[in-house]
Coordinates of C-alpha atoms in Angstrom, one line a residue:
A1 CA 5.4 12.8 19.5
I2 CA 9.0 13.8 20.7
G3 CA 9.9 9.9 20.7
L4 CA 8.6 9.5 16.9
L5 CA 10.8 12.4 16.3
S6 CA 13.8 11.1 17.8
F7 CA 13.4 7.7 16.5
S8 CA 12.8 9.3 12.8
F9 CA 16.6 10.8 13.2
L10 CA 17.8 7.3 14.0
I11 CA 16.1 5.9 11.1
K12 CA 17.7 8.6 8.9
K13 CA 20.7 7.9 10.1
V14 CA 20.8 4.3 9.5
Y15 CA 19.3 5.2 6.1
K16 CA 22.3 7.3 5.4
T17 CA 25.0 5.1 7.1
Q18 CA 24.0 1.7 6.7
N19 CA 25.7 1.3 10.4
T20 CA 23.7 -0.8 12.8
T21 CA 26.5 -2.1 14.9
S22 CA 25.6 0.6 17.8
L23 CA 22.1 -1.4 18.1
A24 CA 22.1 -4.4 19.9
E25 CA 19.9 -7.3 18.4
M26 CA 18.3 -8.0 22.1
W27 CA 17.2 -4.1 21.9
L28 CA 15.5 -4.6 18.3
L29 CA 14.0 -7.6 19.2
G30 CA 12.8 -6.0 22.6
N31 CA 11.6 -3.1 20.8
F32 CA 9.6 -4.7 18.0
I33 CA 7.9 -7.0 20.6
A34 CA 7.0 -4.1 23.0
M35 CA 5.5 -2.1 20.0
L36 CA 3.5 -5.3 18.9
L37 CA 2.2 -5.6 22.1
N38 CA 1.3 -1.7 22.5
L39 CA -0.4 -1.7 18.9
F40 CA -2.6 -5.0 20.1
Y41 CA -3.3 -3.1 23.4
G42 CA -4.3 0.0 21.3
I43 CA -6.4 -2.1 18.9
V44 CA -8.4 -3.7 21.7
N45 CA -9.1 -0.7 23.2
N46 CA -9.8 1.5 20.1
A47 CA -7.0 3.8 21.2
Y48 CA -6.6 5.3 17.9
G49 CA -3.4 7.7 19.4
I50 CA -1.7 4.4 20.8
Y51 CA -1.9 2.3 17.8
V52 CA -1.3 4.5 14.8
P53 CA 2.2 5.6 16.5
S54 CA 2.8 1.7 17.3
I55 CA 2.5 0.9 13.5
L56 CA 5.2 3.4 12.7
F57 CA 7.3 2.4 15.3
L58 CA 6.9 -1.1 13.8
I59 CA 7.8 -0.2 10.5
G60 CA 10.6 1.7 11.5
T61 CA 12.1 -1.2 13.7
G62 CA 11.0 -3.4 11.2
Y63 CA 13.8 -1.5 8.7
L64 CA 16.4 -1.4 11.6
I65 CA 16.2 -5.2 11.7
Y66 CA 16.4 -5.5 7.9
V67 CA 19.4 -3.4 7.8
K68 CA 21.0 -5.0 10.4
Y69 CA 20.7 -8.4 8.9
I70 CA 21.8 -7.5 5.6
T71 CA 24.8 -5.5 6.5
E72 CA 25.9 -7.5 9.3
Y73 CA 24.8 -11.3 9.0
L74 CA 24.9 -11.3 5.0
D75 CA 28.3 -9.3 4.6
S76 CA 29.8 -11.9 7.2
D77 CA 28.9 -14.8 5.3
K78 CA 29.6 -13.7 1.9
S79 CA 33.1 -12.9 3.1
S80 CA 33.7 -16.1 5.0
K81 CA 32.5 -18.0 2.2
K82 CA 35.0 -16.3 0.0
K83 CA 38.0 -17.4 2.2

């Protein structure tokens, strides 16, 4: 529960600031893969307490990846095309 609470503060901060420069791509990818594996493990073992938080973490990590892509990669593509 503490992990989910602290992760929600990170999501809230990124939502307000749209700043993901402090989040490394490899951390986001590793976190996403870890949550997928955790979700798979929870489903296979019918462990409700494992796969429900994993779904929430996957949604949050997906949002972080989306914001990082939109703010850092699409904005840099638009600015390079203007030059």
